[in-house]
Coordinates of C-alpha atoms in Angstrom, one line a residue:
M153 CA 2.5 3.7 25.6
D154 CA -0.4 4.4 23.4
I155 CA 0.7 2.8 19.3
Q156 CA -1.4 6.7 18.9
D157 CA 0.9 8.5 21.1
Q158 CA 3.5 9.2 19.2
L159 CA 1.6 11.7 16.6
K160 CA 0.8 13.7 20.6
Q161 CA 4.2 16.9 19.1
F162 CA 1.4 17.0 15.7
K163 CA -1.9 18.1 17.2
G164 CA -3.2 21.1 15.8
K165 CA -1.4 20.8 12.8
R166 CA -2.5 21.7 9.4
V167 CA -1.7 19.5 7.0
L168 CA -2.9 18.9 2.7
L169 CA -3.2 15.8 1.4
L170 CA -3.0 15.3 -2.5
A171 CA -3.3 11.9 -3.3
P172 CA -4.8 10.0 -5.4
Q173 CA -8.1 7.9 -3.8
F174 CA -7.1 5.0 -4.5
F175 CA -8.8 2.3 -2.4
H176 CA -8.8 2.2 1.4
Y177 CA -5.2 3.5 2.2
I178 CA -6.2 7.3 1.9
D179 CA -9.2 6.8 4.7
E180 CA -6.8 5.4 6.8
I181 CA -4.1 8.2 6.5
R182 CA -7.1 10.5 7.3
D183 CA -8.5 8.6 9.9
A184 CA -5.4 8.2 12.1
M185 CA -4.9 12.3 11.7
K186 CA -8.4 12.7 13.2
A187 CA -7.7 10.2 15.6
A188 CA -4.1 12.0 16.7
E189 CA -6.7 15.7 15.9
I190 CA -4.0 16.7 12.7
D191 CA -6.6 19.2 11.0
C192 CA -6.2 17.0 7.8
D193 CA -7.6 18.4 4.1
F194 CA -7.6 16.2 1.4
L195 CA -7.5 17.1 -2.3
D196 CA -7.9 14.4 -5.7
E197 CA -4.4 14.2 -7.8
R198 CA -7.2 12.9 -9.9
P199 CA -10.0 14.8 -10.9
L200 CA -11.5 12.6 -13.6
P201 CA -12.5 9.7 -11.8
G202 CA -12.3 5.7 -13.0
F203 CA -9.6 3.8 -15.4
T204 CA -9.9 7.2 -17.2
G205 CA -8.4 9.3 -14.5
K206 CA -6.1 7.1 -13.3
A207 CA -4.3 7.1 -17.4
I208 CA -5.2 10.3 -18.1
A209 CA -3.1 11.1 -14.4
R210 CA -0.9 7.8 -15.6
Y211 CA 0.2 9.2 -19.1
L212 CA -1.1 12.5 -19.5
P213 CA -0.4 14.4 -17.0
M214 CA -0.3 18.0 -18.5
I215 CA -4.3 17.6 -18.1
N216 CA -4.3 17.6 -14.9
E217 CA -1.8 20.0 -13.8
R218 CA -4.1 22.7 -14.1
Q219 CA -7.3 21.5 -12.5
V220 CA -4.8 20.2 -9.5
A221 CA -2.8 23.7 -9.4
K222 CA -6.6 25.3 -9.5
N223 CA -8.0 23.1 -7.2
V224 CA -4.9 23.7 -3.9
D225 CA -5.5 27.7 -4.4
D226 CA -8.5 27.7 -3.9
Q227 CA -7.6 26.1 -1.0
L228 CA -5.4 28.2 -0.2
T229 CA -7.7 32.0 0.1
A230 CA -9.5 29.2 2.7
K231 CA -6.9 28.1 5.2
S232 CA -2.7 28.0 6.0
Y233 CA -0.6 24.6 6.5
D234 CA 2.2 23.0 8.2
Y235 CA 2.3 20.3 5.4
L236 CA 1.8 19.8 2.1
L237 CA 1.9 15.9 2.0
V238 CA 1.9 14.6 -1.7
I239 CA 1.2 11.0 -2.2
K240 CA 2.6 9.7 -6.0
G241 CA 2.8 13.0 -7.7
E242 CA 1.1 12.1 -10.4
S243 CA -0.6 15.7 -11.2
L244 CA 2.3 18.4 -9.7
S245 CA 3.5 21.2 -11.3
T246 CA 6.2 24.5 -11.2
K247 CA 3.1 26.7 -10.4
L248 CA 1.0 24.3 -7.2
L249 CA 4.4 24.0 -6.0
A250 CA 5.5 27.6 -6.0
D251 CA 1.8 29.2 -5.1
F252 CA 1.3 26.4 -1.9
K253 CA 4.8 28.1 -0.7
Q254 CA 4.5 31.6 -1.3
E255 CA 1.3 30.7 0.9
N256 CA 3.0 28.4 3.0
P257 CA 6.1 29.6 3.3
N258 CA 7.3 27.9 6.5
A259 CA 5.5 24.3 5.8
K260 CA 7.3 21.3 4.7
L261 CA 6.8 19.7 1.4
V262 CA 7.3 15.4 1.8
L263 CA 6.1 12.9 -1.0
F264 CA 5.6 9.3 -0.7
L265 CA 6.3 6.5 -3.8
W266 CA 4.0 3.9 -3.4
D267 CA 4.9 3.3 -6.3
S268 CA 8.5 2.6 -8.5
V269 CA 10.8 5.2 -9.4
A270 CA 10.1 3.9 -12.4
N271 CA 6.0 4.2 -12.9
S272 CA 6.9 7.9 -11.1
K273 CA 8.9 9.9 -13.9
H274 CA 6.6 13.2 -13.5
A275 CA 7.0 12.8 -9.8
E276 CA 11.1 12.1 -10.5
A277 CA 11.4 15.9 -11.9
F278 CA 10.2 17.6 -8.8
F279 CA 12.1 16.1 -5.6
D280 CA 14.5 18.6 -5.4
Q281 CA 11.1 21.0 -4.9
F282 CA 10.8 18.6 -1.7
D283 CA 11.9 18.6 2.0
M284 CA 11.7 14.6 2.1
V285 CA 11.2 12.3 -0.5
Y286 CA 10.1 8.7 0.6
T287 CA 9.8 5.9 -1.5
F288 CA 8.6 1.8 -0.7
D289 CA 10.8 0.9 -2.8
A290 CA 14.7 0.0 -1.2
N291 CA 16.4 -0.6 -4.7
D292 CA 14.7 3.1 -5.2
A293 CA 16.1 4.7 -2.6
A294 CA 19.5 3.2 -3.0
T295 CA 19.3 4.0 -6.8
Y296 CA 17.7 8.3 -6.5
K297 CA 19.8 8.7 -3.1
I298 CA 15.9 9.5 -1.2
E299 CA 14.3 7.6 2.1
F300 CA 13.0 4.2 2.2
L301 CA 10.0 4.0 4.1
P302 CA 7.4 0.6 3.6
L303 CA 3.6 1.1 3.0
F304 CA 1.4 1.2 6.0
V305 CA -1.2 -0.8 7.9
G306 CA -4.6 1.0 9.4
S307 CA -5.8 -0.1 12.7
Q308 CA -8.0 -2.2 11.3
F309 CA -5.4 -4.9 11.0
D310 CA -3.7 -4.7 14.3
P311 CA -3.5 -8.2 15.6
R312 CA -5.7 -7.0 19.0
L313 CA -9.0 -6.5 17.7
I314 CA -9.2 -10.2 15.8
D315 CA -11.0 -12.5 18.0
Q316 CA -9.1 -15.0 19.5
D317 CA -12.0 -18.0 18.3
Q318 CA -11.8 -16.5 14.7
Q319 CA -12.5 -19.2 12.0
Q320 CA -9.8 -20.2 9.8
D321 CA -11.7 -21.5 7.3
I322 CA -9.8 -20.1 3.7
D323 CA -6.5 -21.4 3.0
L324 CA -5.3 -19.4 0.5
T325 CA -6.3 -16.2 -0.3
F326 CA -5.2 -13.5 -3.2
I327 CA -6.8 -9.9 -4.1
G328 CA -5.5 -7.2 -6.4
T329 CA -5.2 -6.3 -8.9
V330 CA -4.6 -8.0 -12.6
H331 CA -1.1 -6.6 -14.0
S332 CA 2.3 -8.3 -15.5
N333 CA 2.8 -12.1 -14.6
R334 CA 0.3 -12.0 -12.2
S335 CA -2.1 -13.9 -13.9
E336 CA 0.6 -16.5 -14.9
L337 CA 1.7 -17.4 -11.0
L338 CA -2.2 -17.5 -10.3
N339 CA -3.0 -19.7 -12.5
L340 CA -0.4 -22.0 -10.9
V341 CA -1.3 -21.5 -7.4
E342 CA -5.1 -21.8 -8.6
K343 CA -3.9 -25.2 -10.2
L344 CA -1.7 -26.5 -7.7
A345 CA -4.6 -25.9 -5.0
A346 CA -6.6 -27.9 -6.0
S347 CA -4.6 -30.2 -6.3
A348 CA -3.5 -30.4 -2.7
H349 CA -7.6 -30.3 -2.2
L350 CA -7.1 -26.6 -0.9
S351 CA -10.1 -23.6 -1.0
F352 CA -8.3 -20.5 -2.4
Y353 CA -10.0 -17.0 -2.6
D354 CA -9.0 -16.2 -5.6
F355 CA -9.8 -12.0 -6.3
R356 CA -8.8 -10.7 -9.4
Y357 CA -10.2 -6.8 -9.8
V358 CA -9.2 -5.2 -13.7
Q359 CA -10.1 -1.7 -13.6
S360 CA -12.3 -1.6 -17.5
K361 CA -13.6 -3.4 -19.6
L362 CA -11.4 -1.8 -22.1
V363 CA -8.0 -3.2 -20.0
Y364 CA -10.3 -6.1 -19.1
A365 CA -10.5 -6.2 -23.1
V366 CA -7.1 -5.2 -24.0
R367 CA -5.5 -7.7 -21.5
Y368 CA -7.6 -11.1 -23.0
L369 CA -6.1 -9.8 -26.2
Q370 CA -2.3 -9.8 -25.3
D371 CA -1.7 -12.0 -22.0
R372 CA -2.5 -16.1 -22.7
A373 CA -2.4 -16.6 -19.6
F374 CA -5.4 -13.7 -18.8
R375 CA -7.1 -15.3 -21.7
K376 CA -7.2 -18.5 -18.5
S377 CA -8.2 -17.4 -15.0
P378 CA -10.3 -19.6 -13.9
A379 CA -13.7 -18.0 -13.8
G380 CA -15.4 -15.8 -11.1
T381 CA -11.7 -14.9 -10.5
V382 CA -11.9 -11.4 -12.4
H383 CA -14.1 -8.7 -11.0
F384 CA -14.8 -5.4 -12.4
N385 CA -15.7 -4.1 -9.0
K386 CA -13.5 -3.6 -5.9
I387 CA -13.8 -5.6 -3.0
S388 CA -15.2 -3.1 0.2
A389 CA -12.6 -2.4 2.8
E390 CA -15.1 -4.6 4.9
A391 CA -15.4 -7.3 3.1
M392 CA -11.2 -7.6 2.6
L393 CA -11.2 -7.5 6.4
K394 CA -13.6 -10.2 7.2
T395 CA -11.5 -12.4 3.8
L396 CA -8.0 -12.1 5.0
R397 CA -9.2 -12.6 9.1
R398 CA -10.2 -15.5 7.9
T399 CA -7.5 -16.6 6.0
R400 CA -4.6 -18.6 6.4
T401 CA -1.8 -18.2 3.8
I402 CA -1.9 -14.9 1.9
V403 CA -1.4 -15.0 -1.7
D404 CA 1.0 -12.3 -3.1
V405 CA 3.0 -11.3 -6.6
T406 CA 4.7 -8.3 -6.3
H407 CA 5.1 -6.4 -10.5
P408 CA 8.6 -7.9 -11.1
K409 CA 9.8 -3.9 -11.1
Q410 CA 9.2 -3.4 -8.0
T411 CA 10.6 -4.2 -4.1
G412 CA 8.9 -2.6 -1.8
L413 CA 7.0 -4.8 -0.4
T414 CA 2.9 -5.0 -1.3
G415 CA -0.1 -3.9 1.5
R416 CA -1.5 -7.4 0.4
V417 CA 1.8 -8.9 2.5
I418 CA 2.3 -6.4 5.5
E419 CA -1.4 -6.6 5.6
G420 CA -1.2 -10.5 6.2
L421 CA 1.6 -10.5 8.1
S422 CA 0.8 -7.7 11.2
M423 CA -2.8 -9.0 11.8
G424 CA -1.1 -12.7 12.3
R425 CA -1.3 -14.7 8.9
K426 CA 1.4 -16.6 7.1
V427 CA 2.7 -14.8 3.0
L428 CA 3.3 -16.5 0.3
T429 CA 4.9 -14.1 -2.2
T430 CA 7.2 -14.1 -4.9
N431 CA 9.0 -11.3 -2.9
S432 CA 11.8 -12.0 -1.3
K433 CA 12.9 -8.5 0.2
V434 CA 10.7 -10.2 2.4
L435 CA 13.4 -11.8 4.2
D436 CA 15.1 -8.2 4.7
Y437 CA 13.2 -7.3 7.6
D438 CA 14.5 -8.5 10.9
F439 CA 11.5 -7.7 13.0
I440 CA 9.5 -10.7 10.5
N441 CA 9.2 -14.3 11.6
K442 CA 10.9 -16.2 8.6
E443 CA 8.6 -19.3 9.6
N444 CA 5.8 -17.0 8.4
V445 CA 7.1 -16.5 4.5
Q446 CA 7.5 -18.7 1.9
I447 CA 8.7 -17.7 -1.6
F448 CA 7.4 -18.6 -4.8
D449 CA 7.7 -18.7 -8.6
E450 CA 6.5 -19.3 -11.8
K451 CA 8.9 -22.9 -11.5
L452 CA 6.9 -24.0 -7.9
T453 CA 5.7 -27.1 -8.3
N454 CA 3.4 -27.8 -5.3
L455 CA 2.4 -25.8 -2.3
D456 CA 3.7 -27.2 0.9
E457 CA 0.4 -28.0 3.2
D458 CA 2.2 -27.6 7.0
F459 CA 3.1 -24.7 6.3
I460 CA -0.5 -23.3 5.2
M461 CA -2.0 -25.3 7.9
K462 CA 0.1 -23.9 10.4
P463 CA -0.1 -21.4 13.2
Y464 CA 0.9 -18.1 12.7
V465 CA 4.1 -18.0 15.1
G466 CA 5.1 -15.5 17.0
D467 CA 3.4 -12.0 17.7
P468 CA 2.0 -10.4 15.6
L469 CA 2.3 -6.7 17.2
M470 CA 5.4 -6.2 16.8
V471 CA 5.5 -6.4 12.8
Y472 CA 1.9 -4.4 13.4
K473 CA 3.8 -1.5 15.1
N474 CA 6.6 -1.1 11.8
F475 CA 3.8 -1.1 9.7
S476 CA 1.5 0.6 11.0
V477 CA -0.1 4.0 9.9
Y478 CA 0.2 6.3 13.3
K479 CA 4.5 5.3 13.0
W480 CA 4.1 6.0 9.0
L481 CA 2.8 9.3 9.6
E482 CA 5.4 9.9 12.6
T483 CA 8.4 9.5 10.3
V484 CA 7.2 11.3 7.6
L485 CA 6.0 14.2 9.6
T486 CA 9.2 14.6 11.4
G487 CA 11.2 13.8 8.2
T488 CA 13.1 11.6 10.0
A489 CA 15.1 8.4 7.9
Y490 CA 12.6 5.1 9.6
V491 CA 13.8 2.9 12.1
P492 CA 12.2 0.1 12.7
V493 CA 10.7 -0.2 16.1
D494 CA 13.7 -2.2 18.9
H495 CA 11.4 -5.8 19.8
R496 CA 12.3 -5.0 23.3
S497 CA 10.8 -1.4 23.0
V498 CA 7.2 -3.3 22.4
V499 CA 7.5 -6.2 24.6
E500 CA 7.9 -3.0 27.9
K501 CA 5.7 -0.8 26.7
D502 CA 2.7 -3.0 26.0

């Protein structure tokens, strides 16, 4: 059975997706629903673009609430829905949810947090108004009695799409936003990679020149970022995919307040690339071969060249199926708990 077939039961369903436009993730959700013939309308819960919009959504949500609620009301005049799927929930309001429920009394309301609850306090106030609340953070799931559901990967990370002759000419790659202690740890990896004569593609994204200035003043390690590693423009999804395919080992520095796996970790492992990460939670997944993962922290004194250079161990297809956007959608639309794909079912069905 093809992996997309698990969404056949939702063919023709109508979903209103309310989420921030974040890198390539929203496009992956919409593409998967389109492939499954699910009717999805997307509304950005950050009406103002760029860093300003993000800051207002997080710290002054009331500014966005009225506009987002109006946008939802406008959408409800044109169509009814079977689901309201909210990601992050920075601009939720009592009016928005009440209006949606009034117009769609039989619809299911689902909230997914791809950030920690500590960074989603606005959404926390609305947990009890949803039929199901999911979080990518296992610790938060236990603390707040909500469902655990890891992040997802899009179909472009299917390992079956990678050319068997794909050249892996980049030893290490980091692609991500600068935050917390990332600069300190990435500077350490840069130093150790140079000592070991290993290539390191280090792409550190900063949202704006204002953020750059503040971080430059406050973060000594950030000021020591090697030349050419800091960027104000996001890397394109196509360029990122090409880079990851050329890479042997993905470097990940998880936010210290989070325990959920980041996108780069699950993308790398799903497409058959090893991972060097600060997040020991990756070892909790039975379907991930531990030989493809190494954990590090600020005490790292050298890079394990054998680990980096040796091929990926095992078949990444099982990892991909467990993290695929299709499985993620099946879970949130059925409103069930996340249950990993059994290894035997992968072998039998493909």
